[in-house]
Amino acid sequence: MASGRIFNFSAGPSMLPVEILEQAQADIINWDGTGMSVMEMSHRSKPFESIHKKCIQDLRDLLNIPPNFKVLLMQGGGSTQFACVPLNLLKDKETANYLTTGAWSTKAIEEARKYCRAHEVATSKSTNFTTIPDPSTWNVDPNGAYFHYCANETIHGVEFTLTQEMLDRIGEVPIVADMSSNFLSKPIDFSKHAVVYAGAQKNAGPAGVTFVIAREDMLGHAKNITPTMLDWKIQADNDSMYNTPPCYAIYICGLYFDYMKRHGGIEAVQELDRQKAAILYDLFDSSNGFYTNPVNPQYRSKMNVPFLIKGGNVDLEKKFLAEAEAVGLSTLAGHRSVGGLRASIYNGMPLEGVRRLADFMTEFKTKHEAE
Amino acid sequence: MASGRIFNFSAGPSMLPVEILEQAQADIINWDGTGMSVMEMSHRSKPFESIHKKCIQDLRDLLNIPPNFKVLLMQGGGSTQFACVPLNLLKDKETANYLTTGAWSTKAIEEARKYCRAHEVATSKSTNFTTIPDPSTWNVDPNGAYFHYCANETIHGVEFTLTQEMLDRIGEVPIVADMSSNFLSKPIDFSKHAVVYAGAQKNAGPAGVTFVIAREDMLGHAKNITPTMLDWKIQADNDSMYNTPPCYAIYICGLYFDYMKRHGGIEAVQELDRQKAAILYDLFDSSNGFYTNPVNPQYRSKMNVPFLIKGGNVDLEKKFLAEAEAVGLSTLAGHRSVGGLRASIYNGMPLEGVRRLADFMTEFKTKHEAE
């Protein structure tokens, strides 16, 4: 680790590889001999156009995005897309399908209710969102304009990939995925998706950019009440430069994509993420109940790892947070809505950080097990 | 100027004081001993909360914003606010007033037509937007939900402040101003405005943040079709952190506000901007028609200075751009929709840059006058 740097387990914004920050530091006053910071460049200038184009191409390369999908760089995060999805996809339909698996998919269906009869396919609310509803119970309306799901619930730590059984339940309805918090952690099967969207601030860069990857036939159907800036087709037709984009955030995302390409691509990321998650879950499972994760093991998130100490001992949680902070392991509190603890271990978290956390947790357990 | 830096006359994004970039450079890997970059911090963390709070307070101090106005930090630029204005302010009214003075106010009224009968109070289109319509001709609908104007037209170089005659025409209708391209260049009279909005990327920081300053009674009236993220009241109630804000862009804006406060505040900025604009307009007016600015002198912009060479000689324009670029005077082409040349001289452009441009222009004139 660079001098004075800590391991930051924030659920987002989150750690970036220090190599990227060092590159940004070197370039910040004068990018590539242009005499300007990227922050100062006209978005219509040749230097920024090259940055923008390379960012998108590298993302296409990393995720092997098919040519019939457009990549849009938008603003406003996943929450803005909660409105964009119905506004752009409902067409003349009156209903859309939503699977509810945690806090974020709940927000998505609530937003959709402004624009349509949002049909809840299934919900795992009765389990406190610790699992994915059994696909055999999914009740998909085949007349719905689309099927929306959240691939990883940041707060509840539930993650899943569409299985054949799930796909059979969904049928012919176009599938829309909120991948905000596991985007770029593994390959995406675009043959199964019509639209994928994600904020950048977990695995892809700083907050302020939202990626929308949409199949071409999903564009051009926006309702007439759609704000121009939220119309995917208009963004696509203008190469995501209908107005001034968040240039600097795009530049940092571009550095990240370039970094990933140079470090083994999405497969290397996936393997590293698997290793990091296994360290923590294995530690829980061998802790004799000192550390517990409430999520159905089948759907445990590799990105956000919530856990309790002795089933939810608040005093020990406070000690844990204070002692961890003191040794440079930061931002381990659970989301305020659910409490407990949470380690978010996105792409920018080095293996070393997770090992250090695991060592700390083992020591903490030894010290407090008998209390 | 720092080594290798150029003078960049872009209409936005635009130059930042190098002192700010140097500060950002020093902090980028480890902000204030936190062990994190600002890009990596949780937006709910104490360090970022302090950055966010100071940014807003410094803006309040600079513009002397009254306590009954809320300051919102949003995303999506002025173009997103073109939709937010009617969505948040129409209430049950069916019409709103728009003054058309150039490309941006034209876009604003077009967007409003999605949501209401947008009433054009007056337009200067017949003059190619080189003046402000005579206030005696303004036809304001007193039943309109609001009156919208653009305080500075970036492309056409037309700028104005509301006069008493204009205010008399507007009457009791709440006034909304798009100040995207002259925000923070002079004081704002909040007694005359209900809402002011502006993108950051001209005078306030990098692209990716939009400031909305709204009187409290303008909040809480959003139409039910308003995307949650575009609802000013929801943003106000959540201190502009309904979801993850564009943290790094906010941080850079904060550095800029702090810089302005330390350098004499808004009055010093205004005086410097006056001097910079005077250098160029005086040069045009004493150039015997070699350089001309098409705008009514009363409404010449102090931010964006469009000009022609010999009434629009395209060959000389090309030579001008190439020769200027070669001596580090960059991005002087006019907007693609109007052609000609344009020098944007926002707050970040030092006096030295304008003097260098003026010297270059004087030499260029001497060289090419006789052609």
XYZ file of C-alpha atoms in Angstrom:
742
model
C 0.000 0.000 0.000
C 1.141 3.555 -0.741
C 2.162 5.535 2.301
C -0.706 6.356 4.612
C -3.361 4.645 2.497
C -6.037 2.624 4.269
C -8.305 -0.261 3.262
C -11.736 1.217 2.770
C -14.656 -1.233 2.733
C -17.235 1.375 1.706
C -20.299 0.207 -0.216
C -19.586 2.967 -2.723
C -17.909 5.157 -3.678
C -15.115 2.704 -3.083
C -11.400 2.024 -3.400
C -9.625 2.537 -6.685
C -6.350 0.861 -7.628
C -3.637 3.253 -6.456
C -1.976 2.941 -9.873
C -4.988 4.756 -11.378
C -4.828 7.529 -8.828
C -1.106 7.945 -9.468
C -1.754 8.222 -13.192
C -4.494 10.789 -12.574
C -2.153 12.668 -10.262
C 0.564 12.847 -12.908
C -1.912 14.048 -15.563
C -4.094 16.422 -13.589
C -2.445 19.693 -14.593
C -1.441 18.816 -18.142
C -2.943 15.776 -19.827
C -0.753 14.155 -22.475
C 0.985 17.401 -23.398
C -2.236 19.234 -24.210
C -1.497 21.939 -21.638
C -4.867 21.289 -19.991
C -6.400 19.185 -17.276
C -9.077 16.771 -18.485
C -11.399 18.832 -16.243
C -10.781 21.882 -18.423
C -11.152 20.395 -21.884
C -14.052 21.132 -24.155
C -16.050 17.932 -24.446
C -16.059 18.561 -28.221
C -12.254 18.750 -28.391
C -10.133 16.077 -30.046
C -8.318 15.132 -26.815
C -11.547 14.554 -24.909
C -13.164 12.782 -27.841
C -10.248 10.336 -27.793
C -10.682 9.765 -24.038
C -14.440 9.256 -24.428
C -14.101 6.896 -27.369
C -11.400 4.780 -25.729
C -13.419 4.535 -22.500
C -16.402 3.115 -24.363
C -14.320 0.819 -26.581
C -12.418 -0.604 -23.609
C -15.712 -1.263 -21.810
C -17.001 -3.013 -24.938
C -13.842 -5.113 -25.076
C -13.935 -6.024 -21.374
C -17.564 -7.156 -21.423
C -17.598 -8.372 -25.015
C -20.632 -6.205 -25.718
C -22.322 -7.240 -28.986
C -22.454 -4.647 -31.788
C -26.256 -4.409 -31.600
C -26.009 -2.927 -28.100
C -25.412 0.780 -27.522
C -23.276 1.971 -24.608
C -24.572 5.192 -23.057
C -22.774 7.277 -20.452
C -25.419 9.058 -18.424
C -25.719 10.922 -15.109
C -27.839 10.543 -11.989
C -26.985 7.008 -10.893
C -29.168 3.926 -10.768
C -31.967 5.897 -9.124
C -32.381 7.980 -12.269
C -32.530 4.803 -14.335
C -35.399 3.599 -12.112
C -37.436 6.258 -13.945
C -35.685 5.857 -17.309
C -36.588 2.168 -17.554
C -40.382 2.612 -17.592
C -40.188 5.927 -19.469
C -38.150 4.343 -22.271
C -39.598 0.837 -22.379
C -43.297 0.891 -21.564
C -44.370 1.960 -25.061
C -48.150 1.556 -25.078
C -48.144 -1.147 -22.411
C -49.642 -0.525 -19.013
C -47.681 -2.954 -16.940
C -44.136 -4.146 -16.294
C -42.674 -6.968 -14.191
C -40.476 -6.385 -11.143
C -38.692 -8.916 -8.979
C -38.149 -7.603 -5.436
C -35.034 -8.882 -3.685
C -33.906 -6.027 -1.447
C -33.780 -2.279 -0.879
C -32.778 -1.271 -4.401
C -35.257 -3.385 -6.322
C -37.906 -2.045 -3.912
C -36.981 1.501 -4.921
C -37.105 0.490 -8.573
C -40.664 -0.850 -8.398
C -41.823 2.163 -6.379
C -40.510 4.517 -9.056
C -42.140 2.446 -11.816
C -45.527 2.842 -10.096
C -45.469 6.485 -11.201
C -45.696 5.382 -14.808
C -47.456 2.039 -14.921
C -49.085 -0.786 -13.033
C -45.840 -2.309 -11.773
C -46.421 -5.994 -11.283
C -44.411 -7.658 -8.495
C -43.337 -11.030 -9.866
C -42.204 -12.226 -6.439
C -40.604 -10.821 -3.305
C -38.269 -12.143 -0.632
C -39.342 -9.461 1.824
C -40.719 -12.003 4.293
C -37.149 -13.363 4.698
C -35.756 -9.851 5.281
C -34.297 -10.134 1.823
C -31.863 -12.897 2.681
C -32.601 -15.002 -0.375
C -33.985 -14.915 -3.906
C -37.639 -15.992 -4.258
C -37.937 -19.572 -5.523
C -38.298 -19.254 -9.309
C -41.175 -21.721 -9.277
C -43.215 -19.030 -7.482
C -42.404 -16.249 -9.957
C -45.560 -14.916 -11.528
C -44.515 -13.091 -14.683
C -47.128 -11.162 -16.648
C -46.349 -12.011 -20.289
C -48.026 -8.758 -21.337
C -45.628 -6.715 -19.227
C -43.332 -4.438 -21.211
C -40.239 -5.888 -19.526
C -38.889 -7.861 -16.558
C -36.669 -5.895 -14.125
C -34.329 -7.348 -11.516
C -31.403 -6.240 -9.373
C -28.397 -8.512 -9.873
C -26.777 -7.584 -6.566
C -28.464 -5.960 -3.585
C -25.805 -3.702 -2.048
C -27.505 -3.356 1.323
C -28.726 -6.921 1.811
C -25.759 -8.700 0.214
C -27.839 -10.902 -2.081
C -26.536 -11.674 -5.563
C -27.701 -13.963 -8.303
C -27.394 -14.856 -11.980
C -30.371 -15.825 -14.095
C -30.746 -19.614 -14.243
C -32.480 -21.540 -17.010
C -35.437 -22.085 -14.691
C -35.698 -18.329 -14.134
C -35.396 -17.644 -17.865
C -38.188 -20.132 -18.521
C -40.432 -18.257 -16.070
C -39.637 -14.914 -17.683
C -40.356 -16.195 -21.174
C -40.234 -13.703 -24.019
C -40.404 -10.527 -21.940
C -37.278 -8.303 -22.413
C -35.000 -8.492 -19.384
C -33.622 -5.365 -17.711
C -30.933 -5.657 -15.038
C -29.744 -3.179 -12.444
C -26.098 -4.215 -12.089
C -24.998 -1.110 -10.210
C -23.101 -2.998 -7.564
C -21.711 -6.002 -9.424
C -21.063 -4.473 -12.825
C -17.662 -5.487 -14.195
C -17.166 -8.184 -11.571
C -17.885 -10.991 -14.032
C -19.020 -11.532 -17.638
C -22.557 -10.494 -18.609
C -24.643 -12.705 -20.893
C -26.069 -10.171 -23.321
C -28.057 -12.829 -25.132
C -30.308 -12.887 -22.060
C -30.567 -9.133 -21.478
C -32.206 -6.269 -23.325
C -30.849 -3.521 -21.046
C -28.186 -3.477 -18.330
C -27.417 -0.380 -16.280
C -25.000 0.489 -13.489
C -23.559 3.436 -11.626
C -19.786 3.660 -11.882
C -18.945 4.183 -8.229
C -18.529 0.555 -7.185
C -16.354 -1.279 -9.701
C -15.832 1.182 -12.525
C -14.715 4.571 -11.247
C -15.891 7.614 -9.305
C -19.525 8.614 -8.744
C -21.102 10.719 -11.476
C -21.319 8.356 -14.449
C -24.008 5.761 -15.108
C -23.549 3.114 -17.783
C -26.583 2.030 -19.784
C -26.047 -0.827 -22.227
C -29.163 -1.186 -24.318
C -30.066 -3.383 -27.260
C -30.887 -1.207 -30.261
C -34.513 -2.305 -30.481
C -35.040 -0.960 -26.943
C -34.330 2.584 -28.161
C -36.733 5.038 -29.740
C -39.837 4.257 -27.708
C -39.668 6.929 -24.985
C -42.969 8.284 -23.706
C -43.623 11.904 -24.644
C -43.292 12.956 -20.989
C -39.671 11.728 -20.887
C -37.182 14.505 -20.146
C -34.893 14.781 -23.183
C -31.855 14.011 -21.055
C -33.429 10.721 -19.902
C -34.312 9.549 -23.415
C -31.916 6.727 -24.237
C -32.402 7.150 -27.982
C -31.410 10.804 -27.841
C -28.329 9.927 -25.800
C -27.450 7.162 -28.268
C -27.911 9.426 -31.292
C -25.632 12.004 -29.689
C -22.903 9.588 -28.545
C -23.869 10.470 -24.947
C -22.907 14.095 -25.606
C -26.316 15.686 -25.992
C -24.941 18.142 -23.464
C -21.695 18.328 -21.510
C -20.937 14.910 -20.031
C -19.164 14.398 -16.673
C -15.800 14.441 -18.444
C -13.437 13.861 -15.545
C -15.389 10.931 -14.136
C -15.455 9.380 -17.611
C -11.684 9.828 -17.836
C -11.136 7.998 -14.528
C -13.456 5.171 -15.611
C -11.365 4.959 -18.768
C -8.186 4.599 -16.723
C -9.881 1.816 -14.755
C -10.973 -0.063 -17.892
C -7.496 0.223 -19.346
C -6.102 -1.091 -16.050
C -8.473 -4.074 -16.081
C -7.575 -4.910 -19.654
C -3.882 -4.869 -18.772
C -4.485 -7.061 -15.698
C -6.136 -10.060 -17.286
C -9.572 -8.720 -18.193
C -12.896 -9.664 -16.678
C -11.885 -13.284 -16.022
C -9.004 -12.174 -13.777
C -11.336 -9.785 -11.937
C -13.867 -12.558 -11.441
C -11.284 -14.940 -10.036
C -9.917 -12.316 -7.651
C -13.424 -11.417 -6.488
C -14.140 -15.110 -5.891
C -11.013 -15.478 -3.766
C -11.745 -12.362 -1.722
C -15.326 -13.382 -0.976
C -14.294 -16.947 -0.096
C -11.863 -15.685 2.546
C -14.652 -13.901 4.417
C -17.429 -16.459 4.015
C -15.082 -19.310 4.989
C -14.081 -17.347 8.068
C -17.741 -16.872 9.064
C -18.569 -20.519 8.483
C -15.679 -21.727 10.640
C -16.255 -19.194 13.422
C -18.713 -21.329 15.423
C -21.367 -18.664 15.080
C -19.207 -15.760 16.271
C -19.579 -14.200 12.825
C -22.731 -14.902 10.852
C -23.998 -13.870 7.451
C -27.776 -14.079 7.133
C -27.923 -14.765 3.399
C -28.860 -18.075 1.782
C -25.387 -19.454 0.859
C -26.505 -19.933 -2.714
C -27.075 -16.192 -3.108
C -24.263 -14.692 -1.067
C -22.894 -11.569 -2.711
C -19.253 -11.478 -3.789
C -19.364 -7.694 -3.565
C -21.148 -6.787 -0.324
C -20.678 -9.041 2.665
C -22.972 -8.202 5.591
C -22.319 -9.938 8.909
C -23.229 -9.952 12.562
C -21.138 -10.605 15.658
C -22.714 -13.076 18.078
C -26.032 -12.741 16.261
C -26.117 -8.942 16.556
C -24.205 -7.809 19.643
C -24.206 -4.030 19.287
C -21.499 -3.436 21.903
C -19.124 -5.799 20.128
C -19.975 -4.180 16.797
C -18.934 -0.792 18.173
C -15.673 -2.219 19.502
C -15.089 -3.960 16.180
C -15.578 -0.767 14.181
C -13.326 1.307 16.451
C -10.527 -1.269 16.589
C -10.702 -1.923 12.841
C -10.567 1.790 12.061
C -7.499 2.111 14.287
C -5.601 -0.387 12.128
C -6.653 1.134 8.798
C -9.674 -1.089 8.052
C -12.366 1.490 7.447
C -16.097 1.889 6.731
C -17.266 -1.511 7.966
C -20.629 -0.460 9.458
C -23.746 -1.996 7.933
C -26.206 0.219 6.102
C -28.167 2.405 8.520
C -31.406 0.698 7.432
C -30.284 -2.790 8.477
C -27.489 -2.291 11.033
C -24.792 -4.876 11.712
C -21.526 -4.837 9.812
C -20.675 -4.994 6.138
C -17.482 -5.396 4.129
C -17.801 -4.259 0.550
C -15.021 -5.827 -1.462
C -15.331 -4.372 -4.933
C -12.710 -4.687 -7.664
C -10.594 -1.894 -6.180
C -10.128 -3.728 -2.867
C -6.836 -5.622 -3.068
C -6.585 -9.228 -1.894
C -4.206 -7.930 0.769
C -6.994 -5.773 2.229
C -9.321 -8.739 2.633
C -6.533 -10.830 4.155
C -5.779 -8.055 6.619
C -9.471 -7.840 7.506
C -9.650 -11.619 7.972
C -6.590 -11.592 10.229
C -8.102 -8.778 12.264
C -11.402 -10.643 12.555
C -9.667 -13.809 13.728
C -7.822 -11.864 16.420
C -10.967 -10.009 17.413
C -12.811 -13.296 17.797
C -10.064 -14.750 19.991
C -10.164 -11.677 22.199
C -13.931 -11.448 22.598
C -15.217 -14.981 22.097
C -15.522 -15.675 25.809
C -17.296 -12.418 26.714
C 1.682 29.963 -16.212
C 2.798 26.540 -14.990
C 5.116 24.741 -17.354
C 3.470 23.675 -20.603
C 0.041 25.047 -19.712
C -1.935 26.828 -22.424
C -4.706 29.436 -22.431
C -7.879 27.590 -23.283
C -10.828 29.728 -24.425
C -13.316 26.843 -24.429
C -17.002 27.649 -23.855
C -17.014 24.952 -21.221
C -15.628 22.911 -19.641
C -13.100 25.648 -19.159
C -9.899 26.697 -17.450
C -9.484 26.314 -13.718
C -7.020 28.309 -11.627
C -3.831 26.231 -11.601
C -3.674 26.651 -7.811
C -6.823 24.499 -7.540
C -5.403 21.805 -9.785
C -2.196 21.774 -7.747
C -4.205 21.337 -4.547
C -6.217 18.520 -6.123
C -2.987 16.934 -7.326
C -1.500 16.982 -3.827
C -4.661 15.490 -2.313
C -5.659 12.940 -4.935
C -4.189 9.825 -3.306
C -4.725 10.730 0.335
C -7.077 13.566 1.259
C -6.270 15.347 4.509
C -4.696 12.281 6.106
C -7.784 10.104 5.650
C -5.822 7.547 3.626
C -8.340 7.871 0.789
C -8.917 9.867 -2.354
C -12.098 11.960 -2.334
C -13.138 9.731 -5.259
C -13.098 6.713 -2.958
C -14.931 8.081 0.077
C -18.387 6.986 1.046
C -20.662 9.972 0.476
C -22.069 9.252 3.966
C -18.623 9.464 5.599
C -17.603 12.310 7.880
C -14.774 13.495 5.588
C -17.069 13.778 2.586
C -19.863 15.318 4.620
C -17.425 18.042 5.647
C -16.429 18.653 2.008
C -20.068 18.759 0.909
C -21.148 21.087 3.693
C -18.264 23.501 3.192
C -18.883 23.590 -0.566
C -22.486 24.665 -0.041
C -21.672 27.122 2.752
C -18.934 28.789 0.725
C -21.319 29.146 -2.212
C -23.892 30.682 0.128
C -21.262 33.097 1.430
C -20.020 34.064 -2.033
C -23.476 34.815 -3.413
C -25.021 35.960 -0.144
C -27.849 33.469 -0.617
C -30.781 34.241 1.710
C -31.723 31.583 4.302
C -35.106 30.962 2.658
C -33.367 29.602 -0.444
C -32.203 25.984 -0.664
C -28.998 25.079 -2.491
C -29.255 21.781 -4.367
C -26.387 19.944 -6.027
C -27.838 17.941 -8.890
C -26.630 16.125 -12.007
C -27.400 16.353 -15.712
C -26.568 19.979 -16.484
C -28.843 22.825 -17.492
C -30.541 20.598 -20.068
C -31.934 18.417 -17.287
C -33.203 21.511 -15.508
C -35.091 22.460 -18.681
C -37.392 19.573 -17.715
C -37.144 20.083 -13.955
C -38.444 23.648 -14.158
C -41.895 22.812 -15.580
C -42.093 19.495 -13.704
C -41.476 21.222 -10.370
C -43.201 24.548 -10.901
C -46.278 24.137 -13.092
C -48.521 22.897 -10.265
C -52.013 22.897 -11.727
C -51.279 25.651 -14.238
C -51.264 24.932 -17.937
C -48.897 27.604 -19.115
C -45.526 29.178 -18.386
C -43.668 32.178 -19.808
C -40.411 31.885 -21.761
C -38.180 34.636 -23.111
C -36.188 33.460 -26.136
C -32.794 35.089 -26.586
C -30.579 32.400 -28.134
C -29.872 28.702 -28.534
C -30.215 27.740 -24.879
C -33.458 29.534 -24.114
C -34.802 27.984 -27.338
C -33.983 24.537 -25.979
C -35.612 25.442 -22.671
C -38.944 26.418 -24.236
C -38.915 23.345 -26.495
C -38.503 21.083 -23.463
C -41.274 22.906 -21.594
C -43.672 22.202 -24.475
C -43.652 18.564 -23.365
C -45.399 19.552 -20.161
C -47.391 22.720 -20.807
C -48.447 25.386 -23.233
C -45.144 27.264 -23.174
C -45.852 30.876 -23.928
C -43.117 32.807 -25.748
C -43.015 36.241 -24.142
C -40.760 37.625 -26.876
C -37.939 36.453 -29.118
C -34.904 38.051 -30.704
C -34.653 35.325 -33.330
C -35.220 37.788 -36.204
C -31.935 39.501 -35.212
C -30.072 36.169 -35.150
C -30.107 36.526 -31.387
C -27.828 39.543 -31.301
C -29.910 41.502 -28.814
C -32.529 41.185 -26.097
C -36.125 41.873 -27.200
C -37.261 45.363 -26.244
C -39.030 44.946 -22.889
C -41.903 47.123 -24.088
C -42.801 44.263 -26.454
C -42.747 41.522 -23.813
C -46.103 39.851 -23.562
C -46.186 38.061 -20.203
C -49.138 35.831 -19.375
C -49.933 36.680 -15.734
C -51.520 33.247 -15.337
C -48.301 31.517 -16.299
C -46.716 29.444 -13.543
C -43.392 31.246 -13.932
C -41.207 33.396 -16.192
C -38.021 31.730 -17.513
C -35.017 33.470 -19.042
C -31.386 32.718 -19.870
C -29.060 35.287 -18.297
C -26.205 34.589 -20.705
C -26.416 32.866 -24.055
C -23.151 30.922 -24.389
C -23.370 30.466 -28.150
C -24.671 33.902 -29.150
C -22.755 35.934 -26.569
C -25.777 37.877 -25.308
C -26.012 38.694 -21.604
C -28.389 40.812 -19.579
C -29.621 41.630 -16.094
C -33.281 42.253 -15.329
C -34.060 45.975 -15.420
C -36.918 47.659 -13.581
C -38.790 47.949 -16.883
C -38.443 44.192 -17.405
C -39.533 43.466 -13.855
C -42.597 45.645 -14.369
C -43.502 43.587 -17.452
C -43.057 40.322 -15.594
C -45.205 41.444 -12.680
C -45.938 38.918 -9.944
C -44.954 35.798 -11.856
C -42.065 33.896 -10.168
C -38.807 34.369 -12.077
C -36.561 31.446 -13.025
C -33.099 32.065 -14.452
C -30.745 29.778 -16.330
C -27.380 31.195 -15.264
C -25.326 28.256 -16.513
C -22.741 30.380 -18.249
C -22.503 33.481 -16.069
C -23.070 31.954 -12.635
C -20.585 33.283 -10.076
C -19.399 36.075 -12.373
C -21.321 38.745 -10.437
C -23.797 39.088 -7.563
C -27.320 37.676 -8.009
C -30.332 39.624 -6.765
C -32.318 36.884 -5.021
C -35.128 39.305 -4.182
C -35.999 39.168 -7.885
C -35.616 35.435 -8.445
C -37.527 32.364 -7.313
C -35.120 29.823 -8.830
C -31.637 30.113 -10.308
C -29.816 27.161 -11.834
C -26.426 26.614 -13.444
C -24.092 23.865 -14.550
C -20.704 24.041 -12.847
C -18.459 23.668 -15.870
C -18.037 27.329 -16.753
C -17.216 29.330 -13.630
C -17.580 26.892 -10.770
C -15.703 23.661 -11.450
C -15.721 20.556 -13.622
C -18.716 19.193 -15.536
C -21.009 16.879 -13.583
C -22.608 19.140 -10.974
C -25.591 21.431 -11.467
C -26.490 24.048 -8.878
C -30.155 24.777 -8.224
C -30.911 27.622 -5.833
C -34.615 27.602 -5.117
C -36.813 29.639 -2.792
C -38.482 27.324 -0.300
C -42.012 28.034 -1.527
C -40.983 26.722 -4.970
C -40.440 23.240 -3.497
C -42.998 20.530 -2.908
C -45.134 21.007 -5.998
C -43.651 18.438 -8.391
C -46.039 16.756 -10.804
C -46.621 13.074 -10.133
C -44.798 12.141 -13.353
C -41.566 13.737 -12.085
C -38.693 11.267 -11.737
C -37.759 11.163 -8.045
C -34.226 12.286 -8.841
C -35.561 15.412 -10.581
C -37.852 16.417 -7.711
C -36.275 19.465 -6.078
C -38.129 18.906 -2.801
C -36.777 15.377 -2.480
C -33.266 16.611 -3.197
C -33.707 19.410 -0.627
C -35.060 17.037 2.019
C -32.070 14.748 1.473
C -29.390 17.472 1.423
C -28.802 16.568 -2.242
C -27.788 13.050 -1.182
C -30.888 11.099 -2.111
C -28.400 8.852 -3.856
C -24.641 9.041 -4.401
C -23.741 12.554 -5.545
C -20.878 13.323 -7.974
C -18.462 13.590 -5.043
C -15.235 14.474 -6.789
C -16.787 17.209 -8.921
C -18.353 18.668 -5.762
C -14.938 18.624 -4.090
C -13.337 20.554 -6.971
C -16.182 23.106 -6.915
C -15.511 23.477 -3.200
C -11.843 24.198 -3.861
C -12.922 26.829 -6.399
C -15.340 28.518 -3.972
C -12.691 28.564 -1.274
C -10.274 30.087 -3.800
C -12.777 32.791 -4.751
C -13.415 33.649 -1.126
C -9.684 34.024 -0.509
C -9.260 36.188 -3.613
C -11.708 38.973 -2.882
C -15.065 37.261 -3.330
C -17.616 37.887 -6.033
C -16.819 41.604 -6.333
C -13.199 40.849 -7.251
C -14.374 38.261 -9.785
C -16.785 40.757 -11.303
C -14.124 43.437 -11.635
C -11.673 41.024 -13.249
C -14.331 39.780 -15.655
C -15.159 43.403 -16.555
C -11.504 44.131 -17.320
C -11.052 40.988 -19.403
C -14.151 41.647 -21.519
C -13.235 45.330 -21.988
C -9.846 44.391 -23.462
C -11.491 42.365 -26.233
C -14.467 44.604 -27.003
C -12.232 47.706 -27.040
C -9.924 45.925 -29.453
C -12.832 45.092 -31.788
C -14.205 48.622 -31.643
C -10.860 50.162 -32.537
C -10.032 47.650 -35.268
C -11.731 49.563 -38.117
C -14.005 46.634 -38.764
C -11.266 43.995 -38.986
C -12.778 42.340 -35.914
C -16.506 42.662 -35.318
C -18.869 41.417 -32.650
C -22.478 41.221 -33.841
C -24.132 41.823 -30.470
C -25.960 44.980 -29.406
C -23.272 46.671 -27.246
C -25.748 46.990 -24.381
C -26.032 43.189 -24.155
C -22.504 42.032 -24.920
C -21.563 39.023 -22.816
C -18.630 39.301 -20.419
C -18.258 35.519 -20.575
C -18.533 34.510 -24.240
C -17.179 36.873 -26.866
C -18.063 35.853 -30.429
C -16.368 37.710 -33.272
C -15.773 37.722 -36.999
C -12.717 38.646 -39.051
C -13.500 40.983 -41.943
C -17.183 40.295 -41.555
C -16.775 36.512 -41.766
C -13.713 35.642 -43.864
C -13.444 31.881 -43.459
C -9.885 31.638 -44.798
C -8.646 34.185 -42.301
C -10.554 32.406 -39.518
C -8.707 29.199 -40.325
C -5.358 30.979 -40.293
C -6.295 32.690 -37.053
C -7.176 29.425 -35.337
C -4.023 27.658 -36.509
C -1.685 30.504 -35.604
C -3.364 31.044 -32.239
C -3.143 27.347 -31.381
C 0.563 27.409 -32.225
C 1.200 30.045 -29.563
C -0.908 28.359 -26.863
C -4.183 30.219 -27.391
C -6.618 27.365 -27.832
C -10.262 26.559 -28.617
C -11.214 29.846 -30.269
C -13.611 28.485 -32.925
C -17.210 29.659 -32.765
C -19.951 27.155 -31.968
C -20.573 24.829 -34.913
C -24.148 26.181 -35.227
C -23.075 29.795 -35.818
C -19.472 29.632 -37.059
C -16.995 32.492 -36.719
C -14.748 32.757 -33.689
C -15.413 32.915 -29.977
C -13.319 33.613 -26.910
C -14.884 32.361 -23.705
C -13.284 34.164 -20.803
C -14.758 32.608 -17.687
C -13.449 33.136 -14.173
C -10.639 30.625 -14.648
C -9.122 32.570 -17.560
C -6.389 34.785 -16.144
C -6.077 38.415 -17.202
C -2.725 37.437 -18.696
C -4.484 35.041 -21.084
C -6.767 37.760 -22.424
C -3.837 40.162 -22.784
C -1.909 37.531 -24.710
C -4.918 36.955 -26.951
C -5.298 40.698 -27.538
C -1.615 41.038 -28.433
C -1.920 38.128 -30.814
C -5.021 39.650 -32.410
C -3.311 42.992 -32.883
C -0.367 41.309 -34.601
C -2.681 39.163 -36.709
C -4.553 42.240 -37.843
C -1.347 44.031 -38.830
C -0.265 40.999 -40.828
C -3.526 40.395 -42.654
C -5.276 43.760 -42.793
C -4.197 44.500 -46.334
C -5.118 41.081 -47.770
